[in-house]
PDB file of C-alpha atoms and ligand atoms in Angstrom:
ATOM      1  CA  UNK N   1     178.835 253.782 160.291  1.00  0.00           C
ATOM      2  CA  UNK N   2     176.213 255.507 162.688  1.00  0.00           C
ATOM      3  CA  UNK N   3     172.950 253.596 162.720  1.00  0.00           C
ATOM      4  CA  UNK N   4     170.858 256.629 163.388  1.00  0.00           C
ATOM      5  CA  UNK N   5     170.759 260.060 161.048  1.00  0.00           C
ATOM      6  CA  UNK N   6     168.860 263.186 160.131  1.00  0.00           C
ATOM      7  CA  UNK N   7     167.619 262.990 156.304  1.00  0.00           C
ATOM      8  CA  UNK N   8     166.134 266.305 154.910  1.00  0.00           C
ATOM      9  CA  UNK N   9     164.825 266.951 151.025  1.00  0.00           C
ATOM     10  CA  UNK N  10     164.436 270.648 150.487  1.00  0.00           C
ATOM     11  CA  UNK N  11     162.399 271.297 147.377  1.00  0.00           C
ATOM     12  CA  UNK N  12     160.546 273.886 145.947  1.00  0.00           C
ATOM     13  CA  UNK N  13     157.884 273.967 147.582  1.00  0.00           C
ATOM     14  CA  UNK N  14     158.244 271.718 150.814  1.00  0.00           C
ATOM     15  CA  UNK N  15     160.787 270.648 152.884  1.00  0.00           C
ATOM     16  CA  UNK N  16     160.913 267.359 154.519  1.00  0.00           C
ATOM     17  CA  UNK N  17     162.979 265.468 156.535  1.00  0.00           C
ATOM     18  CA  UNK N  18     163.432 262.858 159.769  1.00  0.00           C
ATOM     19  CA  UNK N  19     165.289 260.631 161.814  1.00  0.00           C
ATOM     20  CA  UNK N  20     166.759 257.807 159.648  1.00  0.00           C
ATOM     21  CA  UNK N  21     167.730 254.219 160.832  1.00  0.00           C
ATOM     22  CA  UNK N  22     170.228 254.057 157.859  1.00  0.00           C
ATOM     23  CA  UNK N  23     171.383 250.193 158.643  1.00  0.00           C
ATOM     24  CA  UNK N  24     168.019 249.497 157.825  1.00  0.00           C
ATOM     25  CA  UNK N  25     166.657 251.918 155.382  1.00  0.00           C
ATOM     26  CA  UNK N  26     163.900 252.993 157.074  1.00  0.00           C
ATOM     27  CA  UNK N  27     162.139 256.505 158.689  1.00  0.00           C
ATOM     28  CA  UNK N  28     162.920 256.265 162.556  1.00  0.00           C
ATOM     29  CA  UNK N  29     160.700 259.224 163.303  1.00  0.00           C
ATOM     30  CA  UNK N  30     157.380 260.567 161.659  1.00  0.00           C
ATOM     31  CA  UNK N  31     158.050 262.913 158.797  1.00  0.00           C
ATOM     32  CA  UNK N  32     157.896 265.980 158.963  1.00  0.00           C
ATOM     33  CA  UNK N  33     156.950 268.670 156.308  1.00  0.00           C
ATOM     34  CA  UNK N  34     156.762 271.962 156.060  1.00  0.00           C
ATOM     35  CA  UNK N  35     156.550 274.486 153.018  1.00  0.00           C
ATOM     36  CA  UNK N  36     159.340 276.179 151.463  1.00  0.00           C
ATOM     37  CA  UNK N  37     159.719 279.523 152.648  1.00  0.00           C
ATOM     38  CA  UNK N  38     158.759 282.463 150.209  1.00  0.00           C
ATOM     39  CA  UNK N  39     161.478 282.757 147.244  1.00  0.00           C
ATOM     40  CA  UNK N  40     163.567 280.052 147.942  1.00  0.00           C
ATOM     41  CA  UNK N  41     166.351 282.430 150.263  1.00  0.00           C
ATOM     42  CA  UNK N  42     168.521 280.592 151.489  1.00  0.00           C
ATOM     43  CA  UNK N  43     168.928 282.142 155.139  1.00  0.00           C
ATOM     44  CA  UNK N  44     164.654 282.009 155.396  1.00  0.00           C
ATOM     45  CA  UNK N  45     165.879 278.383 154.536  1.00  0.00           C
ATOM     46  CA  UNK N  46     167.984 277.375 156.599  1.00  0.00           C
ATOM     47  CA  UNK N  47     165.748 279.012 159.348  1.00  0.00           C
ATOM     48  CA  UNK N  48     163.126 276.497 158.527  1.00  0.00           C
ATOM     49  CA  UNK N  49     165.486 273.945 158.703  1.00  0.00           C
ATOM     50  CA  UNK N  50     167.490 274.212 161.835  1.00  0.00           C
ATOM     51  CA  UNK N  51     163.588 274.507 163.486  1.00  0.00           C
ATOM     52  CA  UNK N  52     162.885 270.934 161.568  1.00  0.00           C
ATOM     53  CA  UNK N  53     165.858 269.482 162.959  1.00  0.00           C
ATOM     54  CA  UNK N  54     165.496 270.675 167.009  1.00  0.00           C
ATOM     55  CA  UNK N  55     161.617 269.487 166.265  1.00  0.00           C
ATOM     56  CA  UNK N  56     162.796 266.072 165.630  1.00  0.00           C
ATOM     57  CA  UNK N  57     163.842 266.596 169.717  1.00  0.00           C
ATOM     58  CA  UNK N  58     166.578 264.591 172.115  1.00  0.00           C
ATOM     59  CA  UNK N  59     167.639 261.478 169.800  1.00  0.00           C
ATOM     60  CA  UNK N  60     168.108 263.559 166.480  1.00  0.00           C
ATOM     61  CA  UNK N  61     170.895 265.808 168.571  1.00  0.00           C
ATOM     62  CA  UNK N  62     173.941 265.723 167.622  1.00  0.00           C
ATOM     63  CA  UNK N  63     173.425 263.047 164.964  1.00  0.00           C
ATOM     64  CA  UNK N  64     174.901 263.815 160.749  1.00  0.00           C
ATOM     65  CA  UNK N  65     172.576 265.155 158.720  1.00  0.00           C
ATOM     66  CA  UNK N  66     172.340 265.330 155.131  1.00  0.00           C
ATOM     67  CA  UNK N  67     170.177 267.560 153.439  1.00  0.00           C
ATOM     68  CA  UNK N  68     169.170 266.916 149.469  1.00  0.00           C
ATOM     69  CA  UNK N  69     168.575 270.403 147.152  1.00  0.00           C
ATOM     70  CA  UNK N  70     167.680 270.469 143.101  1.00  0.00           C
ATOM     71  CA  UNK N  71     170.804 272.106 142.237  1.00  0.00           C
ATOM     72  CA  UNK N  72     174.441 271.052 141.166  1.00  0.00           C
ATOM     73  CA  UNK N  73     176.374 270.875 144.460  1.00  0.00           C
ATOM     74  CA  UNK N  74     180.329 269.986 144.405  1.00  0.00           C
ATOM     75  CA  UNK N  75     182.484 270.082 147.149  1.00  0.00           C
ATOM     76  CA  UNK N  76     179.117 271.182 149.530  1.00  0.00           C
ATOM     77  CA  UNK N  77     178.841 274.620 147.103  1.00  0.00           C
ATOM     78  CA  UNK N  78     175.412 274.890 145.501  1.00  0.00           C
ATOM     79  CA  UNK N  79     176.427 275.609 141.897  1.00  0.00           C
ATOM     80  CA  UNK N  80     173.328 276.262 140.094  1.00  0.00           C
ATOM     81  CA  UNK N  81     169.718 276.976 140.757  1.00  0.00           C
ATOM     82  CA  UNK N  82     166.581 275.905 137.744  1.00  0.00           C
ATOM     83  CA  UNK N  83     164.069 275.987 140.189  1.00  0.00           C
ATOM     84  CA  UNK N  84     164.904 277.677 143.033  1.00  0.00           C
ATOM     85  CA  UNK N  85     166.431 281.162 144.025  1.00  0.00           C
ATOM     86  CA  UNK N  86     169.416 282.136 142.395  1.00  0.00           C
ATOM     87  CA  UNK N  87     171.107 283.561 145.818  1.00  0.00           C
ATOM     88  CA  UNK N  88     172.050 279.732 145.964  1.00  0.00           C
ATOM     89  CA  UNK N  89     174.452 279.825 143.080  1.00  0.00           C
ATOM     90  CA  UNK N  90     177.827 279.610 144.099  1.00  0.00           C
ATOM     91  CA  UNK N  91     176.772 279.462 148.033  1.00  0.00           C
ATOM     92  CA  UNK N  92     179.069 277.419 150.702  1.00  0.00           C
ATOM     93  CA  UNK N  93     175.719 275.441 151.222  1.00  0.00           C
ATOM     94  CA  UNK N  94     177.728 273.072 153.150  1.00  0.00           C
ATOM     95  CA  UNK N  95     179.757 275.457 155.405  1.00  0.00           C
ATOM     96  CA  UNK N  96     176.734 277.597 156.008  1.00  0.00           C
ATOM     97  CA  UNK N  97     174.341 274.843 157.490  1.00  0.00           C
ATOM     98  CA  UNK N  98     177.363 272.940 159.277  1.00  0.00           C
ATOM     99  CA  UNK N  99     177.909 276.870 161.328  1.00  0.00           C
ATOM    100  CA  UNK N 100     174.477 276.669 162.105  1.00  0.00           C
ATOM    101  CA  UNK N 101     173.032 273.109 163.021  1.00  0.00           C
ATOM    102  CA  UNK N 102     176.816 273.304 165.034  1.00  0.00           C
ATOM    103  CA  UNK N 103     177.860 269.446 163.493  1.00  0.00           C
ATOM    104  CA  UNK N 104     178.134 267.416 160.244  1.00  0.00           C
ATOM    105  CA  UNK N 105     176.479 268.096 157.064  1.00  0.00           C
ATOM    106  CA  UNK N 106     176.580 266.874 153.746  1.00  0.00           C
ATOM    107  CA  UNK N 107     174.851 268.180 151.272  1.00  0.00           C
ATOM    108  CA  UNK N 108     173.739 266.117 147.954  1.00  0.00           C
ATOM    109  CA  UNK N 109     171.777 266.957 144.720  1.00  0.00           C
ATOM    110  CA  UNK N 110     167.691 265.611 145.618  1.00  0.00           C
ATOM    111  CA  UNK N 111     168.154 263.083 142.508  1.00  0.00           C
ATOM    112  CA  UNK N 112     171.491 261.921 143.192  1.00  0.00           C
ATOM    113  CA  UNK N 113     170.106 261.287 147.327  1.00  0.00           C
ATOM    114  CA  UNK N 114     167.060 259.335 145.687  1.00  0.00           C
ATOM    115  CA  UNK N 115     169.519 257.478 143.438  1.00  0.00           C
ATOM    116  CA  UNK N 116     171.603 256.283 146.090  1.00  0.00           C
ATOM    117  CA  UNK N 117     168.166 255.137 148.372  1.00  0.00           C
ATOM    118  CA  UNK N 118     166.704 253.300 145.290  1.00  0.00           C
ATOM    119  CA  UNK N 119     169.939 251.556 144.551  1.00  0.00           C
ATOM    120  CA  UNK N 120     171.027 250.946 148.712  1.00  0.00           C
ATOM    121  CA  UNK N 121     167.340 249.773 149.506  1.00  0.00           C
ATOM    122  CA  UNK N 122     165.092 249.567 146.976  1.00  0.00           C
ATOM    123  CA  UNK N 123     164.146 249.213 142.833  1.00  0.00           C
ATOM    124  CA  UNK N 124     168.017 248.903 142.356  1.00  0.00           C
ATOM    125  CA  UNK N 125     168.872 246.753 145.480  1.00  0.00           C
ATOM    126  CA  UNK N 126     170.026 244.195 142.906  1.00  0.00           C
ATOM    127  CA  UNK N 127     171.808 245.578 139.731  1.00  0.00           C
ATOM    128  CA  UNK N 128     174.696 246.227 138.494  1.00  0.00           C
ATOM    129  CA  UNK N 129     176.641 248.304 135.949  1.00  0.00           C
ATOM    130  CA  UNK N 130     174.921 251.653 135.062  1.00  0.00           C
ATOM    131  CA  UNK N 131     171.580 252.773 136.874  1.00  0.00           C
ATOM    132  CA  UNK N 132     170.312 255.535 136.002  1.00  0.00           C
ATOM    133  CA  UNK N 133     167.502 257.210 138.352  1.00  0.00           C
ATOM    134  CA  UNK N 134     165.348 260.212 137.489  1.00  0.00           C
ATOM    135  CA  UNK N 135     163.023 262.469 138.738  1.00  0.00           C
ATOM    136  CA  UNK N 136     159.760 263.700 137.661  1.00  0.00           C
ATOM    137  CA  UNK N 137     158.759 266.341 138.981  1.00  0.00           C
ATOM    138  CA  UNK N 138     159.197 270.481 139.129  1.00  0.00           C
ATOM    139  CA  UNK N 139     161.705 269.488 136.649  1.00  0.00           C
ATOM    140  CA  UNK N 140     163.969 266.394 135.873  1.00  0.00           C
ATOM    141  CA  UNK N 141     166.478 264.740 138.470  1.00  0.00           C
ATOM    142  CA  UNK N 142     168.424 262.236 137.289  1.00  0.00           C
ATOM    143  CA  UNK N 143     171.531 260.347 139.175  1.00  0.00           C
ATOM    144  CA  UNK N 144     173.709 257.952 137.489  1.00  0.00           C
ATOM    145  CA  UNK N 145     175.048 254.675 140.467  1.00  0.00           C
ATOM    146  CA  UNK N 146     177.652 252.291 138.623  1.00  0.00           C
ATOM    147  CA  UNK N 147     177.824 249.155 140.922  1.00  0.00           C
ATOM    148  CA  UNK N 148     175.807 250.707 143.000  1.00  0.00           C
ATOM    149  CA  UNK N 149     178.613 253.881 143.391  1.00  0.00           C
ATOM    150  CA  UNK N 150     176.938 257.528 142.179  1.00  0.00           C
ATOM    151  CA  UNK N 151     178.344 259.504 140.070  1.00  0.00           C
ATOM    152  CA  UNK N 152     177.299 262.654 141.191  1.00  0.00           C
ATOM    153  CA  UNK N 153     175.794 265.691 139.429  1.00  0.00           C
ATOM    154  CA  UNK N 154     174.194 263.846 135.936  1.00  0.00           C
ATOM    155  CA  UNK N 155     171.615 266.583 135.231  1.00  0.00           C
ATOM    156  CA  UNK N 156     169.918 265.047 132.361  1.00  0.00           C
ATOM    157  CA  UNK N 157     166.444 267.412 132.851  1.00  0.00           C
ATOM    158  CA  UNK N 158     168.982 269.874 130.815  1.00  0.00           C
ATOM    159  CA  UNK N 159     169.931 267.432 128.071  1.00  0.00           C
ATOM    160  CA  UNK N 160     168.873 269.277 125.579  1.00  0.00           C
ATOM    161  CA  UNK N 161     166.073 267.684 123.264  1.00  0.00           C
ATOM    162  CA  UNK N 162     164.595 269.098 119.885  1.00  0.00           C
ATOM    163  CA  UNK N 163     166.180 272.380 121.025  1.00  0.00           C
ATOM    164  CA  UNK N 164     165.078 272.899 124.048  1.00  0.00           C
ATOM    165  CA  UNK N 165     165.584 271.794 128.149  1.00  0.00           C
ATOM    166  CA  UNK N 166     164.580 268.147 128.089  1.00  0.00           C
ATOM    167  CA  UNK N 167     162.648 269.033 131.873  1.00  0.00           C
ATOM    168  CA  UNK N 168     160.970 271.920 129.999  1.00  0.00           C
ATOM    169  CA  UNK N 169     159.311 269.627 127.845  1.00  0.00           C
ATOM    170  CA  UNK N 170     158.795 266.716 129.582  1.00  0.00           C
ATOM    171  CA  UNK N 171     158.975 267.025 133.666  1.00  0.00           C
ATOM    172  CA  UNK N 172     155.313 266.468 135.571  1.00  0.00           C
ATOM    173  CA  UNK N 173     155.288 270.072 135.929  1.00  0.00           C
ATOM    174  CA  UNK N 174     155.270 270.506 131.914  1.00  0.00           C
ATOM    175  CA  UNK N 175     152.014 267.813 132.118  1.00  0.00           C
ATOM    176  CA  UNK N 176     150.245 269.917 134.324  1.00  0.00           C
ATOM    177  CA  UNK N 177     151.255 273.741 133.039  1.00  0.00           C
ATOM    178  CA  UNK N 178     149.921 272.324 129.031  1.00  0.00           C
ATOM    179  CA  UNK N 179     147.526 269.807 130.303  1.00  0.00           C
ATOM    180  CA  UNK N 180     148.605 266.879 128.734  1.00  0.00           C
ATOM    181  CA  UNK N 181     146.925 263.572 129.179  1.00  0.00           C
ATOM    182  CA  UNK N 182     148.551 260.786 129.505  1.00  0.00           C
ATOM    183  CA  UNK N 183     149.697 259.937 126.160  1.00  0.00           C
ATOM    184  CA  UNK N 184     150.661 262.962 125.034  1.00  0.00           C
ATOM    185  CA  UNK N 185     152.953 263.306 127.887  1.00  0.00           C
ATOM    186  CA  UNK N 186     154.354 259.771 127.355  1.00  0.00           C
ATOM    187  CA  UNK N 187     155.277 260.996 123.668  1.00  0.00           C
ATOM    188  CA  UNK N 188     157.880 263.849 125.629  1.00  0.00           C
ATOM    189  CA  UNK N 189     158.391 260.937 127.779  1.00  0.00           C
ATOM    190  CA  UNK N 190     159.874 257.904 124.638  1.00  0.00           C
ATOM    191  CA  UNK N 191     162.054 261.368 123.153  1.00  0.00           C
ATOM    192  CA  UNK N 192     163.512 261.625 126.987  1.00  0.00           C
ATOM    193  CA  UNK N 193     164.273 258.106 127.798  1.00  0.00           C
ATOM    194  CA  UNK N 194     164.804 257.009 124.353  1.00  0.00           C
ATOM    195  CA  UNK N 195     167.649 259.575 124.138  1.00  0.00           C
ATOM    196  CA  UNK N 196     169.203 258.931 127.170  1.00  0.00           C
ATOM    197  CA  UNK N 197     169.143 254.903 126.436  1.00  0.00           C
ATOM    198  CA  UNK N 198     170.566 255.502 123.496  1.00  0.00           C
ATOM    199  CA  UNK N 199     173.465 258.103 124.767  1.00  0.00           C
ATOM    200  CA  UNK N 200     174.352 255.725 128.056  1.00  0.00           C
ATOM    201  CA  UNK N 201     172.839 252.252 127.586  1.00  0.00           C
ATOM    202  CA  UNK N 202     171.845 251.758 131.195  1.00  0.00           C
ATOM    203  CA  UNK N 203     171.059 248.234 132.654  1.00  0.00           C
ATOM    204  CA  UNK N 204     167.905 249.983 134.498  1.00  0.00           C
ATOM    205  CA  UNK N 205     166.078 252.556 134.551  1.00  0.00           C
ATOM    206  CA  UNK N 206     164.237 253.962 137.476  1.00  0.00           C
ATOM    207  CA  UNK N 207     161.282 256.718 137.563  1.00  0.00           C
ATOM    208  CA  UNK N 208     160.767 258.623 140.796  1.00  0.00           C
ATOM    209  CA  UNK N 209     158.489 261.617 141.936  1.00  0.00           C
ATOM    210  CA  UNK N 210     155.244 261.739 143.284  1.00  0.00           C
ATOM    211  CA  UNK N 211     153.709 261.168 139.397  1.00  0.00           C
ATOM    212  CA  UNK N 212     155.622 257.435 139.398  1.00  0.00           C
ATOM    213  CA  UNK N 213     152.400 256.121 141.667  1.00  0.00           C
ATOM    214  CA  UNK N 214     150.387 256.516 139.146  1.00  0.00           C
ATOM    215  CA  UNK N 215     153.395 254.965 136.740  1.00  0.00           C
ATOM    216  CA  UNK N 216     150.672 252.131 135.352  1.00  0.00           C
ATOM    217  CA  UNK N 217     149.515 255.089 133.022  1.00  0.00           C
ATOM    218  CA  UNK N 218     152.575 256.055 131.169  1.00  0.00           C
ATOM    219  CA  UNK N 219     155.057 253.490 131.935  1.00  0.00           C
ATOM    220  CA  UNK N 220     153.837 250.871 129.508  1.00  0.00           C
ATOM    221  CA  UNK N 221     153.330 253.509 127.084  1.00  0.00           C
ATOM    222  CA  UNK N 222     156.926 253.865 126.358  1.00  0.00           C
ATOM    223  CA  UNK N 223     158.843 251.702 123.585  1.00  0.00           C
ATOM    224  CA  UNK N 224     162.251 251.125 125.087  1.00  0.00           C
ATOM    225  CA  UNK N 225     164.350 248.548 125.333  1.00  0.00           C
ATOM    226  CA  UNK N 226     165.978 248.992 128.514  1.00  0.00           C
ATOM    227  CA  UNK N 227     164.134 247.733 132.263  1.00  0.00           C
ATOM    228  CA  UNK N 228     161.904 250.565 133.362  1.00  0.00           C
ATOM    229  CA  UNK N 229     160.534 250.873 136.751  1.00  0.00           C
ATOM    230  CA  UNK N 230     158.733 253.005 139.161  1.00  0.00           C
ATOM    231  CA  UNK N 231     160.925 254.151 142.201  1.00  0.00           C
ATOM    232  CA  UNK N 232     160.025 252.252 145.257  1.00  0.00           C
ATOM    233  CA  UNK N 233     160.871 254.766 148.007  1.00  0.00           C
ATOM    234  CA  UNK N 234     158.545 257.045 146.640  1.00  0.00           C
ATOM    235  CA  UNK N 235     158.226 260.624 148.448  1.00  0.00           C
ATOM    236  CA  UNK N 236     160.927 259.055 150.901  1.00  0.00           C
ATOM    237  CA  UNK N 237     164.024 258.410 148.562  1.00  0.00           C
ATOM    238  CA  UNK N 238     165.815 261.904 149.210  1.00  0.00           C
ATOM    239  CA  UNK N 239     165.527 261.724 152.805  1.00  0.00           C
ATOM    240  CA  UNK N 240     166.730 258.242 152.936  1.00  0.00           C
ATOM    241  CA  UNK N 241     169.662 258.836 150.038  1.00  0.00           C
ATOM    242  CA  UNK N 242     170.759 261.671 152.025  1.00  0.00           C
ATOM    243  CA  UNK N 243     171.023 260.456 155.331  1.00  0.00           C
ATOM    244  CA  UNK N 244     172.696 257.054 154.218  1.00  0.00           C
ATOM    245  CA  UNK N 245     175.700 259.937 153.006  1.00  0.00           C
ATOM    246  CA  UNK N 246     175.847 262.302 155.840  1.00  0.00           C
ATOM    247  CA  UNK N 247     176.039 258.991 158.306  1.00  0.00           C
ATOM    248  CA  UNK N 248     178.823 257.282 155.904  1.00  0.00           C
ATOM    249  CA  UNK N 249     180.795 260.707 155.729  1.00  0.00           C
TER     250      UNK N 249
HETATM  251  C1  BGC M   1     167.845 270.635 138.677  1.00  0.00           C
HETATM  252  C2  BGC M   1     168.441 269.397 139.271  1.00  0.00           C
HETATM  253  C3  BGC M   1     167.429 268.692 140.153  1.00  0.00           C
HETATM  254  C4  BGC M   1     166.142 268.454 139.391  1.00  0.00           C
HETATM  255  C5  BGC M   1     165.066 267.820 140.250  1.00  0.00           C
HETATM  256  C6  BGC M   1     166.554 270.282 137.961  1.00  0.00           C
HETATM  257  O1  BGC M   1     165.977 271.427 137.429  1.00  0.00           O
HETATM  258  O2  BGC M   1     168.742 271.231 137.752  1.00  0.00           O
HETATM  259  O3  BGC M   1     169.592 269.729 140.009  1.00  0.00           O
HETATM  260  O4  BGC M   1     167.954 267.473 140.589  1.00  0.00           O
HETATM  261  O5  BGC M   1     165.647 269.669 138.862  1.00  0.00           O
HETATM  262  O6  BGC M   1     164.754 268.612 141.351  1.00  0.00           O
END
């Protein structure tokens, strides 16, 4: 396995990435961000990110890169699109960036890239059986690692709850859009985790996203019996995740 590769998280509304030491787990280069381009396309994208790539100069050339997305991808085909344009439905994500950075690519779901950080180097560095990561955010990641091995593509932010898109009710962006405080939010919060520790019976759960630094406020407010933690890698998980793949591919 290469000791050096490119990690890139694309969201919604920034896309990040750097050089990854992936022996060690950590960012060998500054990050680098820059914002989504307009609508999501996915040629404006992968514009933006060829130019992020050839910024990270000389020692990134050359080198596997994996690139995280919120969508469903299989077989490097982006398969659905909840927050970002649909033009990615159905695209040869894979294909299309390997043609145009000219060398390896692997593309990975965000959460399932975060999962596989947490569980390689950080909250899950020591569990076994079922972990079960998620994402709050724009909506809800979530990526299931059993013995620390992913199973890809989980999707819980669409398990549906009380009728309705468990991430429309409950992601950070549902917080902010209705203005919930803190325990409100946690309510949505004990219906989303209390479902899905009842469905899968996890050993430990993990909550990432920007909100989990501030995870002292909600965290304790849920009634659960399962281990629930705040994501260690923080705003770094998807880069890490997904260069950790594209180097072991
Ligand atoms: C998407 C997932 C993604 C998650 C977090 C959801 O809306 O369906 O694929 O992992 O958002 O970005």
């Amino acid at each position: 396995m290469s000791t050096l590769a490119v990690g890139i998280d694309i969201g919604g509304t920034g896309i990040k990435g750097a050089l990854v030491d992936v022996s060690a787990g950590e960012l060998a280069s500054e990050r680098v961000k820059v914002p989504t381009p307009e609508g999501g396309d996915p040629d404006a994208v992968l514009d933006a990110v060829a130019e992020m790539v050839d910024g990270l100069g000389e020692e990134a050339s050359g080198l596997p890169v994996g690139v995280c997305f919120p969508a469903i991808v299989r077989h490097g085909r982006t398969l659905s699109a909840a927050n970002v344009s649909d033009r990615w439905i159905g695209l040869e994500a894979e294909a299309l960036f390997e043609k145009k950075l000219g060398r390896g690519i692997h593309f990975v779901n965000d959460a399932d890239a975060a999962g596989v950080a947490e569980v390689r180097f950080g909250a899950a560095r020591d569990t076994d059986g079922l972990v079960i990561m998620t994402t709050l955010g724009t909506g809800i990641g979530s990526a299931f690692l059993h013995d620390g091995v992913l199973i890809p593509n989980s999707e819980l932010g669409h398990l549906e709850i009380d009728g309705t898109d468990a991430e429309h009710r409950a992601s950070y962006a549902a917080k902010e859009r209705e203005e919930l405080d803190w325990p409100d939010w946690a309510a949505r919060l004990q219906r989303f985790y209390g479902h899905v520790e009842y469905l899968f019976s996890p050993e430990l759960l993990i909550v990432g996203g920007g909100v989990s630094k501030h995870h002292e406020e909600f965290l304790p407010l849920l009634d659960i019996q399962t281990p629930i933690v705040p994501a260690v890698l923080r705003n770094n998980a998807g880069i890490l995740g997904a260069a950790w793949l594209a180097a072991r591919h």
